[in-house]
Coordinates of C-alpha atoms in Angstrom, one line a residue:
M1 CA -1.3 26.2 -18.0
I2 CA -0.4 22.6 -17.2
R3 CA 2.9 22.4 -15.2
K4 CA 5.4 20.1 -17.1
S5 CA 8.4 20.0 -14.4
N6 CA 8.5 18.3 -11.0
S7 CA 5.0 17.0 -11.3
N8 CA 4.2 14.1 -9.0
I9 CA 1.7 11.5 -8.7
R10 CA -1.2 13.6 -7.4
D11 CA -1.0 15.9 -10.1
V12 CA -1.3 13.0 -12.5
A13 CA -4.2 11.8 -10.4
S14 CA -5.9 15.3 -10.4
L15 CA -5.8 15.7 -13.9
A16 CA -7.2 12.6 -15.1
G17 CA -9.9 12.8 -12.2
V18 CA -8.7 9.6 -10.0
S19 CA -7.1 8.8 -6.7
P20 CA -3.3 8.9 -6.2
G21 CA -3.5 4.9 -5.8
S22 CA -5.2 4.1 -8.8
V23 CA -2.5 6.1 -10.9
S24 CA 0.1 4.2 -9.0
K25 CA -1.2 0.7 -9.7
V26 CA -1.6 1.6 -13.4
L27 CA 1.7 2.9 -13.8
N28 CA 3.6 0.4 -11.5
S29 CA 1.6 -2.3 -13.7
S30 CA 0.6 -3.8 -10.3
P31 CA -1.0 -7.3 -10.6
D32 CA -4.2 -6.3 -8.3
C33 CA -5.1 -3.4 -10.6
R34 CA -8.4 -3.4 -11.3
V35 CA -9.4 -0.1 -13.5
S36 CA -11.4 -0.1 -16.8
P37 CA -9.6 0.5 -20.1
E38 CA -11.0 4.2 -20.1
I39 CA -9.8 5.1 -16.9
R40 CA -6.3 3.7 -17.6
E41 CA -6.2 5.4 -20.8
R42 CA -7.1 8.6 -18.9
I43 CA -4.0 8.1 -16.5
F44 CA -1.4 7.4 -19.2
D45 CA -2.9 10.6 -21.3
A46 CA -2.6 12.7 -17.9
A47 CA 1.1 11.5 -17.2
R48 CA 2.0 12.0 -20.9
K49 CA 0.9 15.5 -20.8
L50 CA 2.7 16.3 -17.3
E51 CA 5.8 14.1 -18.6
Y52 CA 5.4 12.5 -15.2
T53 CA 7.8 9.7 -14.8
P54 CA 7.4 7.4 -11.4
N55 CA 10.6 8.1 -9.1
I56 CA 11.9 4.5 -8.8
N57 CA 13.6 5.2 -5.3
A58 CA 10.3 6.2 -3.9
K59 CA 8.7 3.3 -5.3
R60 CA 10.9 1.1 -3.7
L61 CA 10.8 2.9 -0.3
F62 CA 6.7 3.0 -0.5
S63 CA 6.3 -0.9 -2.0
K64 CA 9.1 -2.4 0.2
R65 CA 10.1 -4.1 -3.3
T66 CA 12.0 -3.1 -6.0
G67 CA 9.9 -5.0 -9.0
V68 CA 13.2 -6.2 -10.5
V69 CA 14.5 -10.0 -10.5
A70 CA 17.8 -10.9 -11.1
L71 CA 19.0 -13.8 -13.7
V72 CA 22.3 -15.0 -12.8
V73 CA 24.3 -17.0 -15.9
P74 CA 27.7 -18.2 -16.1
P75 CA 30.3 -15.5 -17.2
P76 CA 31.3 -15.6 -21.1
I77 CA 34.4 -17.8 -21.5
A78 CA 36.9 -16.7 -24.3
G79 CA 36.9 -19.6 -27.0
A80 CA 34.0 -21.1 -25.4
G81 CA 31.4 -18.5 -26.1
S82 CA 28.7 -16.9 -23.7
A83 CA 25.6 -18.6 -21.8
F84 CA 23.3 -16.6 -24.0
E85 CA 24.3 -19.1 -27.1
D86 CA 23.0 -22.3 -25.2
R87 CA 19.3 -22.8 -26.8
H88 CA 18.1 -24.0 -23.1
L89 CA 19.0 -20.8 -21.7
C90 CA 17.2 -18.9 -24.5
R91 CA 14.0 -21.0 -24.2
I92 CA 13.8 -20.8 -20.3
L93 CA 14.6 -16.8 -20.5
G94 CA 11.6 -16.5 -22.7
G95 CA 9.2 -18.1 -20.2
I96 CA 10.8 -16.0 -17.6
E97 CA 10.3 -12.8 -18.9
E98 CA 6.7 -13.8 -20.2
E99 CA 5.8 -14.7 -16.6
L100 CA 7.7 -11.3 -14.9
F101 CA 5.9 -9.3 -17.7
R102 CA 2.5 -10.5 -16.5
E103 CA 3.6 -9.8 -13.1
G104 CA 4.5 -6.4 -13.6
Y105 CA 8.3 -7.1 -13.1
R106 CA 11.5 -6.6 -14.9
L107 CA 14.6 -8.7 -15.5
M108 CA 18.4 -7.7 -14.4
F109 CA 21.2 -10.0 -15.8
I110 CA 24.2 -10.6 -13.6
S111 CA 27.4 -12.5 -14.6
N112 CA 28.2 -15.2 -12.0
R113 CA 31.6 -14.6 -11.9
R114 CA 33.7 -15.8 -8.8
T115 CA 34.6 -12.7 -7.4
I116 CA 30.6 -11.7 -7.1
G117 CA 30.4 -14.7 -4.9
D118 CA 33.3 -14.4 -3.0
S119 CA 32.8 -10.9 -2.5
R120 CA 29.3 -11.0 -1.0
E121 CA 27.9 -8.6 -3.5
F122 CA 24.5 -10.7 -3.8
L123 CA 23.9 -9.6 -0.5
E124 CA 24.8 -6.2 -1.2
L125 CA 22.2 -6.0 -4.3
H126 CA 19.7 -7.3 -2.1
S127 CA 20.4 -5.0 0.8
S128 CA 20.6 -1.9 -1.2
R129 CA 17.3 -2.9 -2.9
Y130 CA 18.2 -3.3 -6.1
M131 CA 16.4 -6.7 -6.6
D132 CA 13.9 -8.8 -5.0
G133 CA 15.4 -12.1 -5.9
L134 CA 17.7 -14.1 -7.7
I135 CA 17.0 -16.8 -10.6
V136 CA 20.3 -19.0 -10.9
W137 CA 20.8 -20.9 -13.8
G138 CA 24.1 -22.8 -14.7
A139 CA 25.1 -23.1 -11.0
E140 CA 28.2 -25.8 -10.7
A141 CA 27.9 -28.2 -8.2
D142 CA 31.1 -26.7 -5.8
E143 CA 29.8 -23.1 -5.6
A144 CA 29.3 -22.9 -2.1
Y145 CA 28.8 -19.2 -1.4
W146 CA 25.2 -19.6 -2.3
A147 CA 24.6 -21.0 0.9
E148 CA 25.1 -17.6 2.5
V149 CA 22.4 -16.0 0.3
A150 CA 20.1 -18.9 1.4
V151 CA 20.7 -18.7 4.9
R152 CA 20.0 -14.8 5.0
G153 CA 16.5 -15.5 3.7
I154 CA 17.0 -13.8 0.1
P155 CA 14.6 -15.2 -2.3
L156 CA 16.4 -17.5 -4.4
V157 CA 15.5 -20.2 -6.9
F158 CA 18.0 -22.5 -9.1
V159 CA 17.1 -23.6 -12.6
S160 CA 18.4 -26.8 -14.1
S161 CA 21.4 -27.3 -11.8
I162 CA 21.9 -26.9 -7.7
P163 CA 25.1 -26.6 -5.8
E164 CA 25.4 -30.0 -4.1
N165 CA 25.2 -28.5 -0.4
L166 CA 22.1 -26.9 -1.4
E167 CA 20.2 -29.9 -2.6
G168 CA 16.9 -29.9 -0.4
K169 CA 17.5 -26.4 1.1
A170 CA 16.9 -24.0 -1.6
N171 CA 14.3 -23.5 -4.2
F172 CA 15.0 -25.8 -7.3
I173 CA 13.3 -26.2 -10.7
S174 CA 14.3 -28.8 -13.4
S175 CA 13.4 -30.8 -16.1
D176 CA 12.9 -34.5 -14.6
Y177 CA 16.4 -35.9 -16.5
R178 CA 16.5 -38.8 -14.3
N179 CA 13.2 -40.2 -15.3
A180 CA 13.7 -39.5 -18.9
A181 CA 16.8 -41.4 -19.0
R182 CA 15.1 -44.1 -17.2
I183 CA 12.7 -44.3 -19.9
I184 CA 15.2 -44.3 -22.7
T185 CA 17.3 -46.9 -21.0
R186 CA 14.5 -49.4 -20.1
K187 CA 13.9 -49.3 -24.1
V188 CA 17.5 -50.1 -25.0
L189 CA 17.3 -53.3 -22.5
A190 CA 13.9 -54.3 -23.6
A191 CA 15.4 -54.2 -27.2
G192 CA 18.0 -56.6 -26.0
H193 CA 20.6 -54.3 -26.0
R194 CA 23.0 -54.9 -22.7
K195 CA 25.7 -52.0 -22.9
M196 CA 25.5 -48.3 -23.1
V197 CA 28.1 -45.7 -23.6
F198 CA 27.2 -42.3 -21.5
L199 CA 29.4 -39.6 -23.1
D200 CA 29.0 -37.6 -19.6
G201 CA 32.0 -35.3 -19.7
Q202 CA 34.0 -34.5 -16.6
S203 CA 31.9 -32.4 -14.4
A204 CA 30.0 -33.6 -11.6
G205 CA 27.0 -31.3 -12.7
F206 CA 23.5 -31.8 -11.3
V207 CA 22.0 -33.3 -15.0
R208 CA 24.8 -35.5 -15.7
K209 CA 24.4 -37.2 -12.2
E210 CA 20.7 -37.5 -12.8
I211 CA 21.2 -39.0 -16.3
K212 CA 23.4 -41.6 -14.7
R213 CA 21.1 -42.4 -11.9
G214 CA 18.1 -42.7 -14.3
M215 CA 20.4 -45.2 -16.3
E216 CA 21.5 -47.1 -13.2
D217 CA 17.4 -47.5 -12.0
A218 CA 16.7 -49.3 -15.4
F219 CA 19.5 -51.7 -15.1
D220 CA 18.6 -52.5 -11.7
E221 CA 14.9 -53.1 -12.5
F222 CA 16.3 -55.5 -15.1
E223 CA 18.3 -56.9 -12.3
L224 CA 21.6 -56.3 -14.5
S225 CA 25.0 -54.8 -13.4
S226 CA 25.3 -51.0 -14.2
R227 CA 28.7 -51.7 -14.7
D228 CA 27.6 -52.2 -18.4
I229 CA 27.2 -48.2 -18.8
L230 CA 30.3 -47.3 -20.2
S231 CA 31.4 -43.7 -19.8
Y232 CA 33.7 -41.7 -21.4
R233 CA 35.3 -39.1 -19.5
R234 CA 36.9 -36.6 -22.0
K235 CA 35.1 -33.6 -21.6
P236 CA 32.7 -33.5 -24.7
F237 CA 32.3 -29.3 -24.7
E238 CA 35.9 -28.7 -25.4
G239 CA 37.4 -28.9 -28.9
D240 CA 36.8 -31.7 -31.2
F241 CA 35.9 -34.4 -28.7
A242 CA 34.1 -36.6 -31.2
L243 CA 37.2 -37.7 -33.4
P244 CA 38.9 -39.1 -30.6
F245 CA 36.0 -40.8 -28.8
V246 CA 35.0 -42.8 -32.1
R247 CA 38.3 -43.9 -32.6
E248 CA 38.6 -45.0 -29.4
Y249 CA 35.0 -46.9 -29.4
M250 CA 35.5 -48.2 -32.7
A251 CA 39.0 -50.1 -31.3
S252 CA 37.1 -51.3 -28.3
A253 CA 36.3 -54.8 -28.0
E254 CA 33.0 -53.5 -26.0
R255 CA 30.4 -52.5 -28.5
A256 CA 27.2 -50.6 -27.2
G257 CA 23.7 -50.8 -28.4
I258 CA 23.4 -46.8 -27.6
I259 CA 25.5 -44.2 -27.4
V260 CA 23.8 -41.1 -25.1
T261 CA 25.3 -37.6 -25.2
L262 CA 24.4 -34.5 -23.2
N263 CA 23.1 -32.6 -26.3
Y264 CA 22.1 -32.8 -29.7
S265 CA 25.1 -30.9 -31.3
S266 CA 27.2 -33.7 -29.5
A267 CA 24.9 -36.6 -30.9
V268 CA 25.2 -35.1 -34.4
A269 CA 29.0 -34.9 -34.4
V270 CA 29.4 -38.4 -33.0
R271 CA 26.9 -39.6 -35.8
N272 CA 29.0 -37.9 -38.2
E273 CA 32.3 -39.4 -37.2
L274 CA 30.6 -42.7 -36.9
A275 CA 29.7 -42.4 -40.5
N276 CA 33.2 -42.3 -41.6
Y277 CA 33.6 -45.8 -40.2
G278 CA 30.8 -46.9 -42.0
V279 CA 28.5 -47.2 -38.9
Y280 CA 25.2 -45.6 -39.3
C281 CA 22.4 -44.3 -37.0
P282 CA 19.9 -46.0 -36.4
R283 CA 20.7 -48.9 -38.4
D284 CA 24.1 -50.3 -36.5
I285 CA 23.5 -48.1 -33.4
S286 CA 21.1 -45.9 -31.8
L287 CA 22.2 -42.3 -30.4
A288 CA 20.2 -40.6 -27.7
C289 CA 20.4 -36.7 -26.3
F290 CA 19.2 -34.5 -23.9
D291 CA 18.2 -31.0 -25.7
S292 CA 15.3 -29.0 -26.5
A293 CA 16.2 -28.4 -29.7
K294 CA 12.4 -28.6 -31.0
E295 CA 13.2 -26.9 -34.3
E296 CA 15.6 -30.0 -35.3
R297 CA 13.4 -32.4 -36.5
D298 CA 15.7 -35.5 -36.4
G299 CA 13.7 -39.2 -36.4
A300 CA 17.0 -40.8 -36.4
L301 CA 17.9 -39.7 -32.7
V302 CA 16.5 -40.8 -29.8
R303 CA 16.3 -37.4 -27.7
C304 CA 14.7 -36.2 -24.7
V305 CA 12.9 -32.6 -25.2
P306 CA 12.7 -30.8 -21.7
D307 CA 9.8 -27.6 -22.0
D308 CA 12.3 -24.9 -21.0
W309 CA 9.7 -22.3 -21.7
Q310 CA 7.7 -24.0 -18.8
L311 CA 10.7 -24.1 -16.7
G312 CA 11.3 -20.6 -17.0
S313 CA 7.9 -19.9 -15.9
R314 CA 7.6 -22.1 -13.1
A315 CA 11.0 -20.7 -11.8
V316 CA 9.5 -17.1 -11.7
R317 CA 6.3 -18.1 -10.1
A318 CA 8.3 -20.0 -7.3
L319 CA 10.5 -16.7 -6.7
L320 CA 7.9 -14.3 -6.5
S321 CA 6.0 -17.0 -4.1
A322 CA 9.1 -16.7 -1.8
V323 CA 9.4 -12.5 -2.3
R324 CA 5.7 -12.1 -1.1
K325 CA 5.5 -14.8 1.7
R326 CA 9.2 -15.5 3.3
D327 CA 7.7 -18.5 4.9
L328 CA 7.2 -20.7 2.6
P329 CA 8.6 -24.4 2.4
V330 CA 11.4 -25.2 0.0
V331 CA 10.1 -26.0 -3.7
T332 CA 11.8 -28.7 -5.7
E333 CA 10.1 -29.4 -8.6
L334 CA 11.0 -31.8 -11.5
L335 CA 8.9 -31.1 -14.9
A336 CA 8.4 -34.0 -17.3
A337 CA 10.5 -34.3 -20.8
A338 CA 9.1 -35.7 -23.6
V339 CA 11.3 -38.7 -25.2
T340 CA 11.1 -39.1 -28.9
G341 CA 12.6 -41.0 -31.8
D342 CA 12.6 -43.9 -29.4
R343 CA 11.7 -46.3 -32.2
S344 CA 15.4 -46.4 -33.5
I345 CA 16.4 -48.1 -30.5
A346 CA 14.3 -51.4 -31.7
E347 CA 15.7 -50.7 -35.1
C348 CA 19.5 -50.6 -34.5
H349 CA 21.6 -54.0 -34.2
S350 CA 22.8 -55.9 -31.3

């Protein structure tokens, strides 16, 4: 009679006619597992008959790894929604999950509340063997507590943004917003326009800073003053920002050839409000945005479209390299982002 309680890996190996090592590799989805489909099925069949489930704590003790990676995201905010409503994150998450599945890893979610950082809970999660490393999305520029995590040698990768005190000191994967902004601005200047409006918000985040740098690079190349990049400082993600912005813009004597926003929804809101004043895109003005909304086919807008799926995949690869080899150098990788709809820049009037 087959014993179905308290079965161990040796029982599974004996019933399947293989070594315990082969059973361990198959059931734990080890990336170096090299067994035939027939043997794999025999192992799974034996495990089902014995009602065997791997002991997680034993696995961690034996392998010195948990097989779990934590994704850290900003906490939900009442009235502002959840990070998981952000389409950038949803696509990044797809790339993360696909790569982790390929590597036999699982994903844990952590809400990045300041109390977690202040209480040093990330250090405890790693030392208690709950996870092997951290992928951090949406980090703010002033989150200084990540420095201790990095100094302790805990595998860590920031995606899309990184605290200012860790730039060049921690693994970082992002889209190349600076180069995309440079491309867009060059086309604006080449079309004869000399003023731009950047609806940049009030934060000092990495993406905002890189877009501004790219604009300034292009103005320098044309030997023009970057003072002609006009910034609207109201935070564009809170409330109905488009109405007051367009009202101020239409009342201003300084008109621009292009208005640049951080995301697609902001660009659409501005476009709709401008139409109320009889100003149309791209006939009268160009609008540009930085967003991965590929399903939104809008040829009237100039768009920077980063490959978020690839971003998530690269982040996992960088993190697992750090997990497996702690002495690797810090990685900073900027992935190219496509610029689409740029013909509308030349179409708009000065």
